[in-house]
Every structure is written in structure tokens, then in C-alpha cells.
Amino acid sequence: MAIVGKKFPNLNVDAMNEMGDTFKLNVFEEAKNKGKKVLLFWYPKDFTFVCPTELHAFQEALGEFEKRNTIVIGASCDTPEVHFAWLNTAKDNGGIEGVTYDILADSNRNLAATLDILDAEFEYNDELEDHVLVGDNVTYRATYLIDEEGTVFHEGVNHMPVGRNVNEFLRMIDAYTHVQKNGEVCPANWEEGKEAMGANRNATAEYLSKN
């Protein structure tokens, strides 16, 4: 279910911070109330393989996101207690010690189900004469970029084995910010400092003639 161009779901979800505090976090309200963009990235499971590489990659780029007035939030369906155990596991032992941004603990899967990003479906079992869940019931590597009004301007979903490129999200934020400020549109492979163009046929023709 694509939600680009729509408001992010207004739901409170359990979250954990580096201090071990469990609290309710509402991604939509984080954007609206703080007047910031939000990058929300979901990963399948704590204590796994590709996942810690991504959490550390987002942590390493945290300063770049902050320069862009953007909050980073991680998320999975693990419990807050499991998050805290992982936060207290050293990096050289597969842990995420040193990660400082908040991590959603959507253990009841309310938000993940609303976003339709769970690896789960029901199939009928003839022997049981009932439907059974097929899949791990954890999230794919879904990513949402949300603007200051709580509107989603990018979403993407990777399969479990494929890690994300953090720099691409920085580029996406730069591009959307340029659109917000200048009213122009950003062509393919646009990066900060490159030429954008007007949203009309003549501007497109002029851009293509030079590129």
C-alpha cells in the first residue's frame, strides 16, 4: 500500500533510546510538532546480520541528517527490552552499541501492519481446517522520508538480504528540500549544487539540450 503523498499514520508506538528508557513515539507528530523531516527505516530483526551494518551506517551519517533538519528513527518488531540488550552489545560482537537515535519497538505490529510491510500472509491448511501464518511476520527493509507537515515524500522497500545506501537518502532529502525552497523539479541523478529545472516542457527541452 503506497502512501507517498499522504500523511504518515498518526499512531503511538513503543520506542527505546540509548539510555534504556521506554516511551511512546509518534512519527507523524515528531515531524509536525518539531518542524523537521523524519527518516524512518525499518529492519527485520535485532541480533541479525545485515541489520547492524545499517544501524551503524545511519549513526555514522547522523550529523549529515541533522544538518538537513532531519530526525533519524529506526524500527523493528522486537520488544524494547531486546532493543536495549542489543544497544548494550559491542559493535565488534555484532551489536549496536553507540547508536544514539530512537528505535521503535512495534512488537504488536500495529504500525507495520498499517504500512503493509510485514513478511506475512495467511494460507489455508487443510489438515487444521484453518488459516495459518506463512512468513516470519517481521518487516522488510522499508524506508520512509516524511516532510515537516507529516507527508511522505519517499518510500522504498528492500528484501531482507539487501542493505540500503544511506547516501541516497541524503540526496533525496537534498532534492526534496530544493523543490520546497525553489519550486523547481530535480532531474535524474540530481545532486546538491547541480542544475534543476522548471516543471514545463520548454524547461525540460532546455535542460536536455545541455545535458
mmCIF file of C-alpha atoms in Angstrom:
data_model
loop_
_atom_site.group_PDB
_atom_site.id
_atom_site.type_symbol
_atom_site.label_atom_id
_atom_site.label_comp_id
_atom_site.label_asym_id
_atom_site.label_seq_id
_atom_site.Cartn_x
_atom_site.Cartn_y
_atom_site.Cartn_z
ATOM 1 C CA MET A 1 0.000 0.000 0.000
ATOM 2 C CA ALA A 2 1.797 3.100 -1.223
ATOM 3 C CA ILE A 3 1.461 6.182 0.965
ATOM 4 C CA VAL A 4 3.661 8.649 -0.935
ATOM 5 C CA GLY A 5 1.876 11.995 -0.962
ATOM 6 C CA LYS A 6 -0.238 11.011 2.033
ATOM 7 C CA LYS A 7 0.098 11.757 5.731
ATOM 8 C CA PHE A 8 2.119 9.224 7.693
ATOM 9 C CA PRO A 9 -0.095 7.159 10.058
ATOM 10 C CA ASN A 10 -0.804 9.030 13.296
ATOM 11 C CA LEU A 11 0.000 6.188 15.716
ATOM 12 C CA ASN A 12 1.816 5.981 19.046
ATOM 13 C CA VAL A 13 4.382 3.172 19.177
ATOM 14 C CA ASP A 14 6.673 1.926 21.930
ATOM 15 C CA ALA A 15 10.266 3.054 21.492
ATOM 16 C CA MET A 16 13.628 2.664 23.177
ATOM 17 C CA ASN A 17 16.507 5.113 23.482
ATOM 18 C CA GLU A 18 20.188 4.620 24.251
ATOM 19 C CA MET A 19 19.551 5.313 27.955
ATOM 20 C CA GLY A 20 17.204 2.350 28.264
ATOM 21 C CA ASP A 21 14.028 4.431 28.529
ATOM 22 C CA THR A 22 10.827 3.004 27.045
ATOM 23 C CA PHE A 23 8.328 5.611 25.851
ATOM 24 C CA LYS A 24 5.650 6.255 23.248
ATOM 25 C CA LEU A 25 6.795 7.813 19.983
ATOM 26 C CA ASN A 26 4.560 9.118 17.211
ATOM 27 C CA VAL A 27 6.477 9.595 13.957
ATOM 28 C CA PHE A 28 3.827 11.868 12.446
ATOM 29 C CA GLU A 29 3.875 14.141 15.499
ATOM 30 C CA GLU A 30 7.692 14.180 15.546
ATOM 31 C CA ALA A 31 7.608 15.772 12.103
ATOM 32 C CA LYS A 32 4.681 18.126 12.697
ATOM 33 C CA ASN A 33 5.455 19.285 16.219
ATOM 34 C CA LYS A 34 9.191 19.718 15.712
ATOM 35 C CA GLY A 35 9.024 21.139 12.193
ATOM 36 C CA LYS A 36 11.577 18.609 10.958
ATOM 37 C CA LYS A 37 11.843 15.982 8.303
ATOM 38 C CA VAL A 38 11.959 12.375 9.503
ATOM 39 C CA LEU A 39 13.782 9.384 8.069
ATOM 40 C CA LEU A 40 12.190 6.204 9.401
ATOM 41 C CA PHE A 41 13.904 2.962 8.484
ATOM 42 C CA TRP A 42 12.600 -0.496 9.311
ATOM 43 C CA TYR A 43 14.800 -3.559 9.581
ATOM 44 C CA PRO A 44 13.772 -7.212 10.114
ATOM 45 C CA LYS A 45 15.327 -8.297 13.438
ATOM 46 C CA ASP A 46 17.728 -7.401 16.208
ATOM 47 C CA PHE A 47 20.811 -9.607 16.621
ATOM 48 C CA THR A 48 20.963 -10.498 12.936
ATOM 49 C CA PHE A 49 23.412 -9.878 10.094
ATOM 50 C CA VAL A 50 22.791 -7.065 7.602
ATOM 51 C CA CYS A 51 20.753 -5.116 10.176
ATOM 52 C CA PRO A 52 23.602 -3.909 12.444
ATOM 53 C CA THR A 53 25.576 -2.690 9.429
ATOM 54 C CA GLU A 54 22.642 -0.459 8.528
ATOM 55 C CA LEU A 55 22.082 0.868 12.046
ATOM 56 C CA HIS A 56 25.751 1.816 12.327
ATOM 57 C CA ALA A 57 25.707 3.372 8.841
ATOM 58 C CA PHE A 58 22.796 5.631 9.794
ATOM 59 C CA GLN A 59 24.569 6.509 13.041
ATOM 60 C CA GLU A 60 27.751 7.475 11.174
ATOM 61 C CA ALA A 61 25.717 9.797 8.943
ATOM 62 C CA LEU A 62 23.639 11.242 11.794
ATOM 63 C CA GLY A 63 25.430 14.592 11.644
ATOM 64 C CA GLU A 64 24.616 14.918 7.942
ATOM 65 C CA PHE A 65 20.926 14.267 8.618
ATOM 66 C CA GLU A 66 20.940 16.797 11.456
ATOM 67 C CA LYS A 67 22.425 19.416 9.099
ATOM 68 C CA ARG A 68 19.386 18.792 6.917
ATOM 69 C CA ASN A 69 16.920 19.301 9.793
ATOM 70 C CA THR A 70 16.104 15.586 9.701
ATOM 71 C CA ILE A 71 15.409 13.179 12.565
ATOM 72 C CA VAL A 72 16.524 9.554 12.124
ATOM 73 C CA ILE A 73 14.392 6.813 13.696
ATOM 74 C CA GLY A 74 14.996 3.071 13.441
ATOM 75 C CA ALA A 75 12.239 0.476 13.770
ATOM 76 C CA SER A 76 11.571 -3.233 14.034
ATOM 77 C CA CYS A 77 9.036 -5.537 15.674
ATOM 78 C CA ASP A 78 11.379 -6.530 18.501
ATOM 79 C CA THR A 79 10.487 -5.556 22.069
ATOM 80 C CA PRO A 80 12.069 -2.589 23.856
ATOM 81 C CA GLU A 81 13.959 -4.999 26.119
ATOM 82 C CA VAL A 82 15.559 -6.749 23.149
ATOM 83 C CA HIS A 83 16.493 -3.371 21.653
ATOM 84 C CA PHE A 84 18.183 -2.388 24.906
ATOM 85 C CA ALA A 85 20.117 -5.669 25.051
ATOM 86 C CA TRP A 86 21.350 -5.073 21.501
ATOM 87 C CA LEU A 87 22.256 -1.456 22.312
ATOM 88 C CA ASN A 88 24.436 -2.842 25.105
ATOM 89 C CA THR A 89 26.204 -5.322 22.822
ATOM 90 C CA ALA A 90 29.568 -4.183 21.466
ATOM 91 C CA LYS A 91 29.916 -3.447 17.758
ATOM 92 C CA ASP A 92 32.740 -5.968 17.398
ATOM 93 C CA ASN A 93 30.367 -8.600 18.783
ATOM 94 C CA GLY A 94 27.594 -7.840 16.284
ATOM 95 C CA GLY A 95 25.860 -5.266 18.490
ATOM 96 C CA ILE A 96 24.746 -1.681 18.015
ATOM 97 C CA GLU A 97 26.462 -0.066 20.988
ATOM 98 C CA GLY A 98 26.965 3.609 20.150
ATOM 99 C CA VAL A 99 23.671 4.096 18.294
ATOM 100 C CA THR A 100 22.020 7.213 19.732
ATOM 101 C CA TYR A 101 18.791 7.680 17.750
ATOM 102 C CA ASP A 102 15.462 6.273 18.957
ATOM 103 C CA ILE A 103 14.303 2.832 17.809
ATOM 104 C CA LEU A 104 10.637 1.891 17.529
ATOM 105 C CA ALA A 105 9.626 -1.383 19.173
ATOM 106 C CA ASP A 106 6.470 -2.201 17.225
ATOM 107 C CA SER A 107 6.026 -5.575 18.913
ATOM 108 C CA ASN A 108 2.239 -5.580 18.450
ATOM 109 C CA ARG A 109 2.867 -4.774 14.763
ATOM 110 C CA ASN A 110 0.151 -2.112 14.621
ATOM 111 C CA LEU A 111 2.224 0.354 12.598
ATOM 112 C CA ALA A 112 3.986 -2.266 10.463
ATOM 113 C CA ALA A 113 0.622 -3.829 9.555
ATOM 114 C CA THR A 114 -0.851 -0.426 8.725
ATOM 115 C CA LEU A 115 2.094 0.207 6.398
ATOM 116 C CA ASP A 116 1.746 -3.315 4.916
ATOM 117 C CA ILE A 117 5.464 -4.084 5.183
ATOM 118 C CA LEU A 118 5.319 -7.419 7.035
ATOM 119 C CA ASP A 119 6.663 -10.648 5.570
ATOM 120 C CA ALA A 120 3.449 -12.481 6.394
ATOM 121 C CA GLU A 121 0.375 -13.905 4.738
ATOM 122 C CA PHE A 122 -2.310 -16.394 5.695
ATOM 123 C CA GLU A 123 -2.764 -19.692 3.847
ATOM 124 C CA TYR A 124 -5.442 -22.294 4.378
ATOM 125 C CA ASN A 125 -4.222 -25.541 5.974
ATOM 126 C CA ASP A 126 -6.426 -28.481 5.006
ATOM 127 C CA GLU A 127 -5.266 -30.651 7.907
ATOM 128 C CA LEU A 128 -6.002 -27.983 10.513
ATOM 129 C CA GLU A 129 -9.040 -26.703 8.604
ATOM 130 C CA ASP A 130 -7.916 -23.211 9.398
ATOM 131 C CA HIS A 131 -5.660 -20.441 8.120
ATOM 132 C CA VAL A 132 -2.039 -20.393 9.275
ATOM 133 C CA LEU A 133 0.535 -17.623 9.067
ATOM 134 C CA VAL A 134 3.259 -18.079 6.449
ATOM 135 C CA GLY A 135 6.409 -15.970 6.702
ATOM 136 C CA ASP A 136 8.481 -14.608 9.574
ATOM 137 C CA ASN A 137 5.973 -11.829 10.393
ATOM 138 C CA VAL A 138 8.825 -9.305 10.520
ATOM 139 C CA THR A 139 9.269 -6.241 8.345
ATOM 140 C CA TYR A 140 11.097 -5.858 5.090
ATOM 141 C CA ARG A 141 13.736 -3.105 4.883
ATOM 142 C CA ALA A 142 11.226 -0.312 4.367
ATOM 143 C CA THR A 143 12.260 3.346 4.421
ATOM 144 C CA TYR A 144 10.077 6.449 4.689
ATOM 145 C CA LEU A 145 11.034 10.085 4.247
ATOM 146 C CA ILE A 146 8.479 12.400 5.804
ATOM 147 C CA ASP A 147 8.331 16.180 5.486
ATOM 148 C CA GLU A 148 7.643 18.855 8.089
ATOM 149 C CA GLU A 149 3.881 18.517 7.568
ATOM 150 C CA GLY A 150 3.896 14.765 8.150
ATOM 151 C CA THR A 151 3.542 13.937 4.455
ATOM 152 C CA VAL A 152 5.523 11.024 2.998
ATOM 153 C CA PHE A 153 7.690 12.133 0.058
ATOM 154 C CA HIS A 154 9.619 8.897 -0.413
ATOM 155 C CA GLU A 155 9.098 5.247 0.437
ATOM 156 C CA GLY A 156 11.085 2.214 -0.585
ATOM 157 C CA VAL A 157 11.212 -1.457 0.366
ATOM 158 C CA ASN A 158 14.191 -3.802 0.105
ATOM 159 C CA HIS A 159 14.118 -7.566 0.534
ATOM 160 C CA MET A 160 15.866 -8.863 3.660
ATOM 161 C CA PRO A 161 19.304 -9.661 2.154
ATOM 162 C CA VAL A 162 19.808 -6.240 0.529
ATOM 163 C CA GLY A 163 21.181 -3.383 2.651
ATOM 164 C CA ARG A 164 20.458 0.270 1.937
ATOM 165 C CA ASN A 165 22.675 3.083 0.675
ATOM 166 C CA VAL A 166 22.494 5.845 3.293
ATOM 167 C CA ASN A 167 23.885 8.480 0.905
ATOM 168 C CA GLU A 168 20.910 8.049 -1.412
ATOM 169 C CA PHE A 169 18.563 9.193 1.359
ATOM 170 C CA LEU A 170 20.689 12.270 1.953
ATOM 171 C CA ARG A 171 20.444 13.009 -1.780
ATOM 172 C CA MET A 172 16.662 12.510 -1.684
ATOM 173 C CA ILE A 173 16.335 14.928 1.221
ATOM 174 C CA ASP A 174 18.507 17.496 -0.592
ATOM 175 C CA ALA A 175 16.377 17.151 -3.716
ATOM 176 C CA TYR A 176 13.059 17.496 -1.913
ATOM 177 C CA THR A 177 14.346 20.475 0.068
ATOM 178 C CA HIS A 178 15.403 22.115 -3.211
ATOM 179 C CA VAL A 179 11.889 21.578 -4.586
ATOM 180 C CA GLN A 180 10.366 23.065 -1.411
ATOM 181 C CA LYS A 181 12.578 26.150 -1.499
ATOM 182 C CA ASN A 182 12.815 26.866 -5.210
ATOM 183 C CA GLY A 183 9.697 25.406 -6.809
ATOM 184 C CA GLU A 184 11.834 23.621 -9.389
ATOM 185 C CA VAL A 185 11.944 19.902 -10.120
ATOM 186 C CA CYS A 186 15.061 17.734 -9.858
ATOM 187 C CA PRO A 187 16.084 15.604 -12.851
ATOM 188 C CA ALA A 188 17.661 12.161 -12.771
ATOM 189 C CA ASN A 189 20.904 11.892 -10.789
ATOM 190 C CA TRP A 190 20.490 15.401 -9.402
ATOM 191 C CA GLU A 191 22.787 16.297 -6.501
ATOM 192 C CA GLU A 192 23.170 19.421 -4.390
ATOM 193 C CA GLY A 193 24.844 22.134 -6.470
ATOM 194 C CA LYS A 194 23.693 20.748 -9.821
ATOM 195 C CA GLU A 195 21.197 22.405 -12.140
ATOM 196 C CA ALA A 196 17.498 21.736 -11.567
ATOM 197 C CA MET A 197 14.740 22.753 -13.968
ATOM 198 C CA GLY A 198 11.293 24.249 -14.281
ATOM 199 C CA ALA A 199 8.277 21.976 -14.412
ATOM 200 C CA ASN A 200 7.332 22.720 -18.005
ATOM 201 C CA ARG A 201 8.060 21.428 -21.486
ATOM 202 C CA ASN A 202 10.383 24.253 -22.520
ATOM 203 C CA ALA A 203 12.484 23.913 -19.369
ATOM 204 C CA THR A 204 12.813 20.188 -19.959
ATOM 205 C CA ALA A 205 13.910 20.748 -23.550
ATOM 206 C CA GLU A 206 16.455 23.356 -22.450
ATOM 207 C CA TYR A 207 17.845 21.047 -19.761
ATOM 208 C CA LEU A 208 18.131 18.084 -22.136
ATOM 209 C CA SER A 209 19.845 20.200 -24.764
ATOM 210 C CA LYS A 210 22.617 20.983 -22.267
ATOM 211 C CA ASN A 211 22.821 17.539 -20.681
#
